[in-house]
Amino acid sequence: MKVLVTGSRGKVGRALCPRLQAAGYDVRATDLAVPNWDRAAPGEPEDYWQADLTDAGSADAVVRGCDVVVHTAAIPQPTHNPPHVVFGNNLLSTFNVLEAAITSGVRRLVNFSSETVPGFIFAQRPFKPEYLPIDEEHPIRPQDAYATAKWFGELLCDRAVERSDVRCTSIRPCWVQDEGSYERNLGPIVRDPSVTVGNYCSYVDVYDLCDAVVLAVETDLPGHEVFYIASPDTIGGHPLVETVLREYDGEGIEFRELPREDASAISTAKAERLLGWKPTRSWRDYLDDDGRART
């Protein structure tokens, strides 16, 4: 089975391509970066295409001949590009990839959405989630260009499965970490819970995320399903309720039943139930209790 990975040079794509290859898939990769004209390095697909997916013809060409598409390509935050660039790039590329998938008879699209879709993480007029841990049923009220484009991408998938034979799985990954980012991104929070992030100390290991993608590629679920993917614990193991109330002015947020004191602010129960996904990695595998990299 041939699987296309868009955004293959990004943090997720770099880990995902070898994971899919290890699972036995023939991987085609695409990104904006120039090709490597030498022999591919171990873990890098030989079948690499340089393509701008905001161009419909390029999207159609790179999708053609693939059985499954995993669409990770995007500007990953709304904070370093003008809003119209973030919105236009992310939504148009998703639209073009989805249209190409329908035209080419792709069996399944795994669409990378975002934990930001409910809107509170990058809200321009701040508001709080209605409850924690947040799940796929939480109301959606995005204000920023990034979260809005990601939500619209989910809506495109909703309609695509009604008008074609493609099946869609949208993944809302939490703040993705790999070996190179754990100490820099999470270390300060491990040491001091007053160093806040907008998702209430939630994260996901990139390799656990890749495991979820493989399951999404292999699932036979009908229609379009949306899944949060997050690690089961908070950054630093800080108690969720206590930390949110003390450090995030969490008064007014409903706290639902937690599986553990340091449970993530994001519930992955749906992914565990319908995909059979189980995270196996933690920040503790990479950092000590002072947030320093383990040697």
PDB file of C-alpha atoms in Angstrom:
ATOM      1  CA  MET A   1       0.000   0.000   0.000  1.00  0.00           C
ATOM      2  CA  LYS A   2       1.365   3.406  -0.962  1.00  0.00           C
ATOM      3  CA  VAL A   3       1.026   6.166   1.653  1.00  0.00           C
ATOM      4  CA  LEU A   4       1.718   9.824   0.918  1.00  0.00           C
ATOM      5  CA  VAL A   5       3.050  11.927   3.806  1.00  0.00           C
ATOM      6  CA  THR A   6       2.794  15.673   3.252  1.00  0.00           C
ATOM      7  CA  GLY A   7       4.987  17.936   5.358  1.00  0.00           C
ATOM      8  CA  SER A   8       7.556  15.159   5.473  1.00  0.00           C
ATOM      9  CA  ARG A   9      10.416  17.450   6.523  1.00  0.00           C
ATOM     10  CA  GLY A  10       8.572  18.782   9.589  1.00  0.00           C
ATOM     11  CA  LYS A  11       8.807  17.502  13.161  1.00  0.00           C
ATOM     12  CA  VAL A  12       6.017  14.974  12.690  1.00  0.00           C
ATOM     13  CA  GLY A  13       6.885  14.030   9.118  1.00  0.00           C
ATOM     14  CA  ARG A  14      10.516  13.244   9.941  1.00  0.00           C
ATOM     15  CA  ALA A  15       9.405  10.702  12.549  1.00  0.00           C
ATOM     16  CA  LEU A  16       6.381   9.423  10.662  1.00  0.00           C
ATOM     17  CA  CYS A  17       8.013   8.388   7.371  1.00  0.00           C
ATOM     18  CA  PRO A  18      10.359   5.788   8.928  1.00  0.00           C
ATOM     19  CA  ARG A  19       7.560   4.610  11.235  1.00  0.00           C
ATOM     20  CA  LEU A  20       5.306   3.896   8.264  1.00  0.00           C
ATOM     21  CA  GLN A  21       8.141   2.223   6.403  1.00  0.00           C
ATOM     22  CA  ALA A  22       8.812   0.019   9.414  1.00  0.00           C
ATOM     23  CA  ALA A  23       5.130  -0.944   9.368  1.00  0.00           C
ATOM     24  CA  GLY A  24       5.554  -2.183   5.804  1.00  0.00           C
ATOM     25  CA  TYR A  25       4.151   0.726   3.805  1.00  0.00           C
ATOM     26  CA  ASP A  26       5.566   2.138   0.594  1.00  0.00           C
ATOM     27  CA  VAL A  27       5.982   5.826   1.497  1.00  0.00           C
ATOM     28  CA  ARG A  28       5.921   8.817  -0.799  1.00  0.00           C
ATOM     29  CA  ALA A  29       6.989  12.056   0.885  1.00  0.00           C
ATOM     30  CA  THR A  30       6.422  15.664  -0.086  1.00  0.00           C
ATOM     31  CA  ASP A  31       7.375  19.068   1.280  1.00  0.00           C
ATOM     32  CA  LEU A  32       8.497  22.519   0.140  1.00  0.00           C
ATOM     33  CA  ALA A  33      12.180  21.736   0.734  1.00  0.00           C
ATOM     34  CA  VAL A  34      14.428  20.958  -2.215  1.00  0.00           C
ATOM     35  CA  PRO A  35      15.092  17.275  -2.871  1.00  0.00           C
ATOM     36  CA  ASN A  36      18.256  15.511  -1.815  1.00  0.00           C
ATOM     37  CA  TRP A  37      19.853  14.531  -5.118  1.00  0.00           C
ATOM     38  CA  ASP A  38      22.102  11.965  -3.452  1.00  0.00           C
ATOM     39  CA  ARG A  39      20.974   8.581  -2.201  1.00  0.00           C
ATOM     40  CA  ALA A  40      18.370   8.965   0.541  1.00  0.00           C
ATOM     41  CA  ALA A  41      19.592   8.674   4.117  1.00  0.00           C
ATOM     42  CA  PRO A  42      18.383   5.707   6.213  1.00  0.00           C
ATOM     43  CA  GLY A  43      14.701   6.215   7.055  1.00  0.00           C
ATOM     44  CA  GLU A  44      14.151   8.803   4.312  1.00  0.00           C
ATOM     45  CA  PRO A  45      11.836   7.724   1.486  1.00  0.00           C
ATOM     46  CA  GLU A  46      13.466   7.516  -1.939  1.00  0.00           C
ATOM     47  CA  ASP A  47      10.157   8.721  -3.390  1.00  0.00           C
ATOM     48  CA  TYR A  48      10.330  12.408  -2.401  1.00  0.00           C
ATOM     49  CA  TRP A  49       8.525  15.200  -4.276  1.00  0.00           C
ATOM     50  CA  GLN A  50       9.066  18.908  -3.825  1.00  0.00           C
ATOM     51  CA  ALA A  51       5.596  20.447  -4.118  1.00  0.00           C
ATOM     52  CA  ASP A  52       3.584  23.494  -3.078  1.00  0.00           C
ATOM     53  CA  LEU A  53       0.225  22.037  -2.097  1.00  0.00           C
ATOM     54  CA  THR A  54      -1.528  25.384  -2.369  1.00  0.00           C
ATOM     55  CA  ASP A  55      -1.223  24.745  -6.112  1.00  0.00           C
ATOM     56  CA  ALA A  56      -4.006  22.371  -7.148  1.00  0.00           C
ATOM     57  CA  GLY A  57      -2.042  20.853 -10.015  1.00  0.00           C
ATOM     58  CA  SER A  58       0.899  20.026  -7.773  1.00  0.00           C
ATOM     59  CA  ALA A  59      -1.395  18.481  -5.167  1.00  0.00           C
ATOM     60  CA  ASP A  60      -3.103  16.381  -7.822  1.00  0.00           C
ATOM     61  CA  ALA A  61       0.212  15.151  -9.233  1.00  0.00           C
ATOM     62  CA  VAL A  62       1.728  14.150  -5.903  1.00  0.00           C
ATOM     63  CA  VAL A  63      -1.431  12.396  -4.638  1.00  0.00           C
ATOM     64  CA  ARG A  64      -1.956  10.378  -7.815  1.00  0.00           C
ATOM     65  CA  GLY A  65      -1.120   6.705  -7.368  1.00  0.00           C
ATOM     66  CA  CYS A  66      -1.397   6.702  -3.558  1.00  0.00           C
ATOM     67  CA  ASP A  67      -3.827   4.614  -1.528  1.00  0.00           C
ATOM     68  CA  VAL A  68      -3.746   6.701   1.665  1.00  0.00           C
ATOM     69  CA  VAL A  69      -2.753  10.313   2.302  1.00  0.00           C
ATOM     70  CA  VAL A  70      -1.477  11.600   5.650  1.00  0.00           C
ATOM     71  CA  HIS A  71      -1.689  15.386   5.468  1.00  0.00           C
ATOM     72  CA  THR A  72       0.595  16.946   8.088  1.00  0.00           C
ATOM     73  CA  ALA A  73       1.806  19.919   6.002  1.00  0.00           C
ATOM     74  CA  ALA A  74       0.907  23.300   7.499  1.00  0.00           C
ATOM     75  CA  ILE A  75       2.197  26.477   9.044  1.00  0.00           C
ATOM     76  CA  PRO A  76       2.149  25.136  12.630  1.00  0.00           C
ATOM     77  CA  GLN A  77       1.197  28.252  14.610  1.00  0.00           C
ATOM     78  CA  PRO A  78      -0.507  31.615  14.069  1.00  0.00           C
ATOM     79  CA  THR A  79       2.285  33.554  15.767  1.00  0.00           C
ATOM     80  CA  HIS A  80       5.034  34.020  13.148  1.00  0.00           C
ATOM     81  CA  ASN A  81       3.149  34.712   9.908  1.00  0.00           C
ATOM     82  CA  PRO A  82       0.436  37.206   8.935  1.00  0.00           C
ATOM     83  CA  PRO A  83      -3.050  35.799   9.559  1.00  0.00           C
ATOM     84  CA  HIS A  84      -4.021  35.738   5.881  1.00  0.00           C
ATOM     85  CA  VAL A  85      -0.897  33.713   5.086  1.00  0.00           C
ATOM     86  CA  VAL A  86      -1.602  31.158   7.837  1.00  0.00           C
ATOM     87  CA  PHE A  87      -5.262  30.804   6.911  1.00  0.00           C
ATOM     88  CA  GLY A  88      -4.717  30.755   3.159  1.00  0.00           C
ATOM     89  CA  ASN A  89      -1.827  28.298   3.189  1.00  0.00           C
ATOM     90  CA  ASN A  90      -3.345  25.846   5.636  1.00  0.00           C
ATOM     91  CA  LEU A  91      -6.890  25.763   4.318  1.00  0.00           C
ATOM     92  CA  LEU A  92      -6.085  25.835   0.598  1.00  0.00           C
ATOM     93  CA  SER A  93      -3.506  23.073   0.897  1.00  0.00           C
ATOM     94  CA  THR A  94      -6.012  20.917   2.785  1.00  0.00           C
ATOM     95  CA  PHE A  95      -8.708  21.616   0.207  1.00  0.00           C
ATOM     96  CA  ASN A  96      -6.391  20.776  -2.691  1.00  0.00           C
ATOM     97  CA  VAL A  97      -5.110  17.575  -1.098  1.00  0.00           C
ATOM     98  CA  LEU A  98      -8.645  16.446  -0.289  1.00  0.00           C
ATOM     99  CA  GLU A  99      -9.901  17.190  -3.806  1.00  0.00           C
ATOM    100  CA  ALA A 100      -6.944  15.324  -5.273  1.00  0.00           C
ATOM    101  CA  ALA A 101      -7.616  12.385  -2.958  1.00  0.00           C
ATOM    102  CA  ILE A 102     -11.229  12.202  -4.111  1.00  0.00           C
ATOM    103  CA  THR A 103     -10.302  12.456  -7.790  1.00  0.00           C
ATOM    104  CA  SER A 104      -7.554   9.824  -7.487  1.00  0.00           C
ATOM    105  CA  GLY A 105      -9.674   7.325  -5.563  1.00  0.00           C
ATOM    106  CA  VAL A 106      -7.658   7.489  -2.343  1.00  0.00           C
ATOM    107  CA  ARG A 107      -9.100   5.143   0.266  1.00  0.00           C
ATOM    108  CA  ARG A 108      -8.447   7.268   3.357  1.00  0.00           C
ATOM    109  CA  LEU A 109      -7.206  10.737   4.259  1.00  0.00           C
ATOM    110  CA  VAL A 110      -5.598  11.197   7.668  1.00  0.00           C
ATOM    111  CA  ASN A 111      -5.969  14.922   8.201  1.00  0.00           C
ATOM    112  CA  PHE A 112      -3.847  16.710  10.784  1.00  0.00           C
ATOM    113  CA  SER A 113      -6.095  19.134  12.612  1.00  0.00           C
ATOM    114  CA  SER A 114      -5.101  20.720  15.941  1.00  0.00           C
ATOM    115  CA  GLU A 115      -5.764  20.862  19.659  1.00  0.00           C
ATOM    116  CA  THR A 116      -6.346  24.603  19.099  1.00  0.00           C
ATOM    117  CA  VAL A 117      -9.678  24.077  17.287  1.00  0.00           C
ATOM    118  CA  PRO A 118     -11.879  24.853  20.342  1.00  0.00           C
ATOM    119  CA  GLY A 119     -10.352  28.344  20.240  1.00  0.00           C
ATOM    120  CA  PHE A 120      -9.121  29.179  23.725  1.00  0.00           C
ATOM    121  CA  ILE A 121      -5.390  28.557  23.161  1.00  0.00           C
ATOM    122  CA  PHE A 122      -4.783  31.471  20.775  1.00  0.00           C
ATOM    123  CA  ALA A 123      -7.926  33.464  21.552  1.00  0.00           C
ATOM    124  CA  GLN A 124      -7.647  37.178  20.846  1.00  0.00           C
ATOM    125  CA  ARG A 125     -10.358  37.802  23.444  1.00  0.00           C
ATOM    126  CA  PRO A 126      -9.387  35.223  26.061  1.00  0.00           C
ATOM    127  CA  PHE A 127     -11.860  32.682  27.346  1.00  0.00           C
ATOM    128  CA  LYS A 128     -11.634  29.398  29.209  1.00  0.00           C
ATOM    129  CA  PRO A 129     -12.701  25.915  28.211  1.00  0.00           C
ATOM    130  CA  GLU A 130     -16.032  24.866  29.617  1.00  0.00           C
ATOM    131  CA  TYR A 131     -14.565  21.707  31.148  1.00  0.00           C
ATOM    132  CA  LEU A 132     -11.395  19.674  31.559  1.00  0.00           C
ATOM    133  CA  PRO A 133     -10.201  17.227  30.429  1.00  0.00           C
ATOM    134  CA  ILE A 134     -11.334  18.542  27.074  1.00  0.00           C
ATOM    135  CA  ASP A 135     -12.687  16.064  24.518  1.00  0.00           C
ATOM    136  CA  GLU A 136     -14.084  15.969  20.994  1.00  0.00           C
ATOM    137  CA  GLU A 137     -17.535  17.107  22.170  1.00  0.00           C
ATOM    138  CA  HIS A 138     -16.324  20.455  23.525  1.00  0.00           C
ATOM    139  CA  PRO A 139     -17.836  23.527  21.801  1.00  0.00           C
ATOM    140  CA  ILE A 140     -15.745  25.033  19.014  1.00  0.00           C
ATOM    141  CA  ARG A 141     -15.228  28.814  18.954  1.00  0.00           C
ATOM    142  CA  PRO A 142     -11.918  29.627  17.229  1.00  0.00           C
ATOM    143  CA  GLN A 143     -10.881  33.261  16.824  1.00  0.00           C
ATOM    144  CA  ASP A 144      -7.401  33.025  15.258  1.00  0.00           C
ATOM    145  CA  ALA A 145      -6.500  32.178  11.682  1.00  0.00           C
ATOM    146  CA  TYR A 146      -4.719  28.916  12.522  1.00  0.00           C
ATOM    147  CA  ALA A 147      -7.450  27.279  14.606  1.00  0.00           C
ATOM    148  CA  THR A 148     -10.150  28.501  12.221  1.00  0.00           C
ATOM    149  CA  ALA A 149      -8.394  26.993   9.204  1.00  0.00           C
ATOM    150  CA  LYS A 150      -7.922  23.699  11.042  1.00  0.00           C
ATOM    151  CA  TRP A 151     -11.599  23.608  11.974  1.00  0.00           C
ATOM    152  CA  PHE A 152     -12.622  24.380   8.405  1.00  0.00           C
ATOM    153  CA  GLY A 153     -10.401  21.488   7.322  1.00  0.00           C
ATOM    154  CA  GLU A 154     -12.448  19.186   9.541  1.00  0.00           C
ATOM    155  CA  LEU A 155     -15.632  20.561   7.972  1.00  0.00           C
ATOM    156  CA  LEU A 156     -14.242  19.816   4.509  1.00  0.00           C
ATOM    157  CA  CYS A 157     -13.712  16.218   5.625  1.00  0.00           C
ATOM    158  CA  ASP A 158     -17.284  16.043   6.939  1.00  0.00           C
ATOM    159  CA  ARG A 159     -18.639  16.899   3.523  1.00  0.00           C
ATOM    160  CA  ALA A 160     -16.094  14.869   1.527  1.00  0.00           C
ATOM    161  CA  VAL A 161     -17.265  11.560   2.966  1.00  0.00           C
ATOM    162  CA  GLU A 162     -20.830  12.441   1.980  1.00  0.00           C
ATOM    163  CA  ARG A 163     -19.997  13.153  -1.665  1.00  0.00           C
ATOM    164  CA  SER A 164     -17.326  10.528  -2.358  1.00  0.00           C
ATOM    165  CA  ASP A 165     -15.897   7.179  -1.326  1.00  0.00           C
ATOM    166  CA  VAL A 166     -12.972   8.642   0.624  1.00  0.00           C
ATOM    167  CA  ARG A 167     -12.957   8.071   4.367  1.00  0.00           C
ATOM    168  CA  CYS A 168     -11.357  10.605   6.699  1.00  0.00           C
ATOM    169  CA  THR A 169      -9.706  10.611  10.100  1.00  0.00           C
ATOM    170  CA  SER A 170      -8.804  13.962  11.639  1.00  0.00           C
ATOM    171  CA  ILE A 171      -6.200  13.979  14.380  1.00  0.00           C
ATOM    172  CA  ARG A 172      -5.932  16.842  16.859  1.00  0.00           C
ATOM    173  CA  PRO A 173      -2.426  16.401  18.228  1.00  0.00           C
ATOM    174  CA  CYS A 174      -1.341  18.141  21.373  1.00  0.00           C
ATOM    175  CA  TRP A 175       1.964  20.073  21.662  1.00  0.00           C
ATOM    176  CA  VAL A 176       4.316  17.660  19.863  1.00  0.00           C
ATOM    177  CA  GLN A 177       7.741  16.906  21.387  1.00  0.00           C
ATOM    178  CA  ASP A 178      10.758  14.951  20.196  1.00  0.00           C
ATOM    179  CA  GLU A 179      14.287  14.345  21.457  1.00  0.00           C
ATOM    180  CA  GLY A 180      15.413  17.756  20.336  1.00  0.00           C
ATOM    181  CA  SER A 181      12.618  19.746  21.974  1.00  0.00           C
ATOM    182  CA  TYR A 182      11.809  18.133  25.323  1.00  0.00           C
ATOM    183  CA  GLU A 183      14.412  19.971  27.401  1.00  0.00           C
ATOM    184  CA  ARG A 184      13.953  23.324  25.656  1.00  0.00           C
ATOM    185  CA  ASN A 185      10.153  23.312  25.606  1.00  0.00           C
ATOM    186  CA  LEU A 186       9.132  21.269  28.633  1.00  0.00           C
ATOM    187  CA  GLY A 187      12.110  21.636  30.979  1.00  0.00           C
ATOM    188  CA  PRO A 188      11.104  25.065  32.326  1.00  0.00           C
ATOM    189  CA  ILE A 189       7.567  23.809  33.044  1.00  0.00           C
ATOM    190  CA  VAL A 190       8.827  20.660  34.770  1.00  0.00           C
ATOM    191  CA  ARG A 191      10.831  22.891  37.122  1.00  0.00           C
ATOM    192  CA  ASP A 192       8.137  25.518  37.654  1.00  0.00           C
ATOM    193  CA  PRO A 193       4.396  25.037  36.962  1.00  0.00           C
ATOM    194  CA  SER A 194       3.927  28.814  36.988  1.00  0.00           C
ATOM    195  CA  VAL A 195       5.537  28.762  33.507  1.00  0.00           C
ATOM    196  CA  THR A 196       2.220  28.415  31.731  1.00  0.00           C
ATOM    197  CA  VAL A 197       1.190  27.253  28.266  1.00  0.00           C
ATOM    198  CA  GLY A 198      -2.236  27.691  26.731  1.00  0.00           C
ATOM    199  CA  ASN A 199      -3.137  23.991  26.723  1.00  0.00           C
ATOM    200  CA  TYR A 200      -2.848  23.548  30.492  1.00  0.00           C
ATOM    201  CA  CYS A 201       0.460  21.615  30.594  1.00  0.00           C
ATOM    202  CA  SER A 202      -0.462  19.049  27.935  1.00  0.00           C
ATOM    203  CA  TYR A 203       1.876  17.504  25.349  1.00  0.00           C
ATOM    204  CA  VAL A 204       2.365  14.425  23.183  1.00  0.00           C
ATOM    205  CA  ASP A 205       5.457  12.422  22.270  1.00  0.00           C
ATOM    206  CA  VAL A 206       6.033  12.380  18.514  1.00  0.00           C
ATOM    207  CA  TYR A 207       6.524   8.609  18.457  1.00  0.00           C
ATOM    208  CA  ASP A 208       3.250   7.973  20.278  1.00  0.00           C
ATOM    209  CA  LEU A 209       1.643  10.311  17.758  1.00  0.00           C
ATOM    210  CA  CYS A 210       3.140   8.292  14.906  1.00  0.00           C
ATOM    211  CA  ASP A 211       1.691   5.126  16.416  1.00  0.00           C
ATOM    212  CA  ALA A 212      -1.730   6.795  16.346  1.00  0.00           C
ATOM    213  CA  VAL A 213      -1.261   7.722  12.694  1.00  0.00           C
ATOM    214  CA  VAL A 214      -0.457   4.129  11.760  1.00  0.00           C
ATOM    215  CA  LEU A 215      -3.670   3.040  13.459  1.00  0.00           C
ATOM    216  CA  ALA A 216      -5.570   5.784  11.618  1.00  0.00           C
ATOM    217  CA  VAL A 217      -4.129   4.556   8.317  1.00  0.00           C
ATOM    218  CA  GLU A 218      -5.208   1.000   9.079  1.00  0.00           C
ATOM    219  CA  THR A 219      -8.657   1.655  10.542  1.00  0.00           C
ATOM    220  CA  ASP A 220     -11.806   0.723   8.667  1.00  0.00           C
ATOM    221  CA  LEU A 221     -13.978   3.258  10.478  1.00  0.00           C
ATOM    222  CA  PRO A 222     -16.666   4.709   8.202  1.00  0.00           C
ATOM    223  CA  GLY A 223     -17.259   8.396   7.536  1.00  0.00           C
ATOM    224  CA  HIS A 224     -15.140  10.999   9.293  1.00  0.00           C
ATOM    225  CA  GLU A 225     -13.966  10.754  12.896  1.00  0.00           C
ATOM    226  CA  VAL A 226     -11.988  13.308  14.934  1.00  0.00           C
ATOM    227  CA  PHE A 227      -9.510  12.241  17.629  1.00  0.00           C
ATOM    228  CA  TYR A 228      -7.452  14.066  20.224  1.00  0.00           C
ATOM    229  CA  ILE A 229      -3.966  12.601  20.655  1.00  0.00           C
ATOM    230  CA  ALA A 230      -2.104  13.560  23.851  1.00  0.00           C
ATOM    231  CA  SER A 231       0.139  12.004  26.461  1.00  0.00           C
ATOM    232  CA  PRO A 232      -1.743  10.815  29.549  1.00  0.00           C
ATOM    233  CA  ASP A 233       0.054  13.073  32.048  1.00  0.00           C
ATOM    234  CA  THR A 234       0.771  16.755  32.544  1.00  0.00           C
ATOM    235  CA  ILE A 235       4.172  18.272  31.838  1.00  0.00           C
ATOM    236  CA  GLY A 236       6.169  17.791  35.033  1.00  0.00           C
ATOM    237  CA  GLY A 237       3.525  15.545  36.584  1.00  0.00           C
ATOM    238  CA  HIS A 238       1.860  18.583  38.181  1.00  0.00           C
ATOM    239  CA  PRO A 239      -1.631  17.873  39.592  1.00  0.00           C
ATOM    240  CA  LEU A 240      -4.070  19.077  36.932  1.00  0.00           C
ATOM    241  CA  VAL A 241      -6.820  20.584  39.079  1.00  0.00           C
ATOM    242  CA  GLU A 242      -4.480  22.277  41.541  1.00  0.00           C
ATOM    243  CA  THR A 243      -2.276  23.658  38.763  1.00  0.00           C
ATOM    244  CA  VAL A 244      -5.148  25.014  36.670  1.00  0.00           C
ATOM    245  CA  LEU A 245      -6.814  26.674  39.649  1.00  0.00           C
ATOM    246  CA  ARG A 246      -3.584  28.200  40.979  1.00  0.00           C
ATOM    247  CA  GLU A 247      -1.629  29.078  37.838  1.00  0.00           C
ATOM    248  CA  TYR A 248      -4.330  29.552  35.198  1.00  0.00           C
ATOM    249  CA  ASP A 249      -7.136  31.276  37.104  1.00  0.00           C
ATOM    250  CA  GLY A 250      -9.246  28.202  36.478  1.00  0.00           C
ATOM    251  CA  GLU A 251     -12.296  29.281  38.478  1.00  0.00           C
ATOM    252  CA  GLY A 252     -15.444  28.472  36.540  1.00  0.00           C
ATOM    253  CA  ILE A 253     -13.983  25.491  34.671  1.00  0.00           C
ATOM    254  CA  GLU A 254     -15.787  22.218  35.323  1.00  0.00           C
ATOM    255  CA  PHE A 255     -13.369  19.438  36.257  1.00  0.00           C
ATOM    256  CA  ARG A 256     -14.617  16.068  35.167  1.00  0.00           C
ATOM    257  CA  GLU A 257     -13.482  12.732  36.561  1.00  0.00           C
ATOM    258  CA  LEU A 258      -9.746  12.192  36.159  1.00  0.00           C
ATOM    259  CA  PRO A 259      -8.020   8.823  35.696  1.00  0.00           C
ATOM    260  CA  ARG A 260      -5.060  10.103  37.760  1.00  0.00           C
ATOM    261  CA  GLU A 261      -4.087  13.220  39.711  1.00  0.00           C
ATOM    262  CA  ASP A 262      -1.627  14.399  37.056  1.00  0.00           C
ATOM    263  CA  ALA A 263      -3.920  13.525  34.145  1.00  0.00           C
ATOM    264  CA  SER A 264      -3.620  15.497  30.938  1.00  0.00           C
ATOM    265  CA  ALA A 265      -6.053  18.338  30.296  1.00  0.00           C
ATOM    266  CA  ILE A 266      -6.970  16.490  27.094  1.00  0.00           C
ATOM    267  CA  SER A 267      -8.931  13.240  27.038  1.00  0.00           C
ATOM    268  CA  THR A 268      -7.873  10.603  24.516  1.00  0.00           C
ATOM    269  CA  ALA A 269     -10.556   8.123  25.516  1.00  0.00           C
ATOM    270  CA  LYS A 270     -12.119   8.172  22.054  1.00  0.00           C
ATOM    271  CA  ALA A 271      -8.823   7.317  20.326  1.00  0.00           C
ATOM    272  CA  GLU A 272      -8.210   4.541  22.821  1.00  0.00           C
ATOM    273  CA  ARG A 273     -11.709   3.172  22.276  1.00  0.00           C
ATOM    274  CA  LEU A 274     -12.060   3.416  18.485  1.00  0.00           C
ATOM    275  CA  LEU A 275      -8.455   3.207  17.275  1.00  0.00           C
ATOM    276  CA  GLY A 276      -7.010   1.037  20.029  1.00  0.00           C
ATOM    277  CA  TRP A 277      -4.300   3.642  20.647  1.00  0.00           C
ATOM    278  CA  LYS A 278      -2.307   3.558  23.865  1.00  0.00           C
ATOM    279  CA  PRO A 279       0.534   6.014  24.553  1.00  0.00           C
ATOM    280  CA  THR A 280       3.657   4.394  25.975  1.00  0.00           C
ATOM    281  CA  ARG A 281       6.079   7.329  26.330  1.00  0.00           C
ATOM    282  CA  SER A 282       6.395  10.201  28.795  1.00  0.00           C
ATOM    283  CA  TRP A 283       8.474  13.320  29.371  1.00  0.00           C
ATOM    284  CA  ARG A 284      10.068  11.238  32.139  1.00  0.00           C
ATOM    285  CA  ASP A 285      11.774   9.108  29.485  1.00  0.00           C
ATOM    286  CA  TYR A 286      13.706  12.192  28.331  1.00  0.00           C
ATOM    287  CA  LEU A 287      13.993  14.495  31.361  1.00  0.00           C
ATOM    288  CA  ASP A 288      14.863  14.155  35.025  1.00  0.00           C
ATOM    289  CA  ASP A 289      12.804  15.740  37.805  1.00  0.00           C
ATOM    290  CA  ASP A 290      14.659  19.027  37.275  1.00  0.00           C
ATOM    291  CA  GLY A 291      13.699  19.131  33.615  1.00  0.00           C
ATOM    292  CA  ARG A 292      17.221  18.368  32.398  1.00  0.00           C
ATOM    293  CA  ALA A 293      17.910  15.915  29.588  1.00  0.00           C
ATOM    294  CA  ARG A 294      18.712  12.395  30.716  1.00  0.00           C
ATOM    295  CA  THR A 295      22.131  11.178  29.619  1.00  0.00           C
TER     296      THR A 295
END
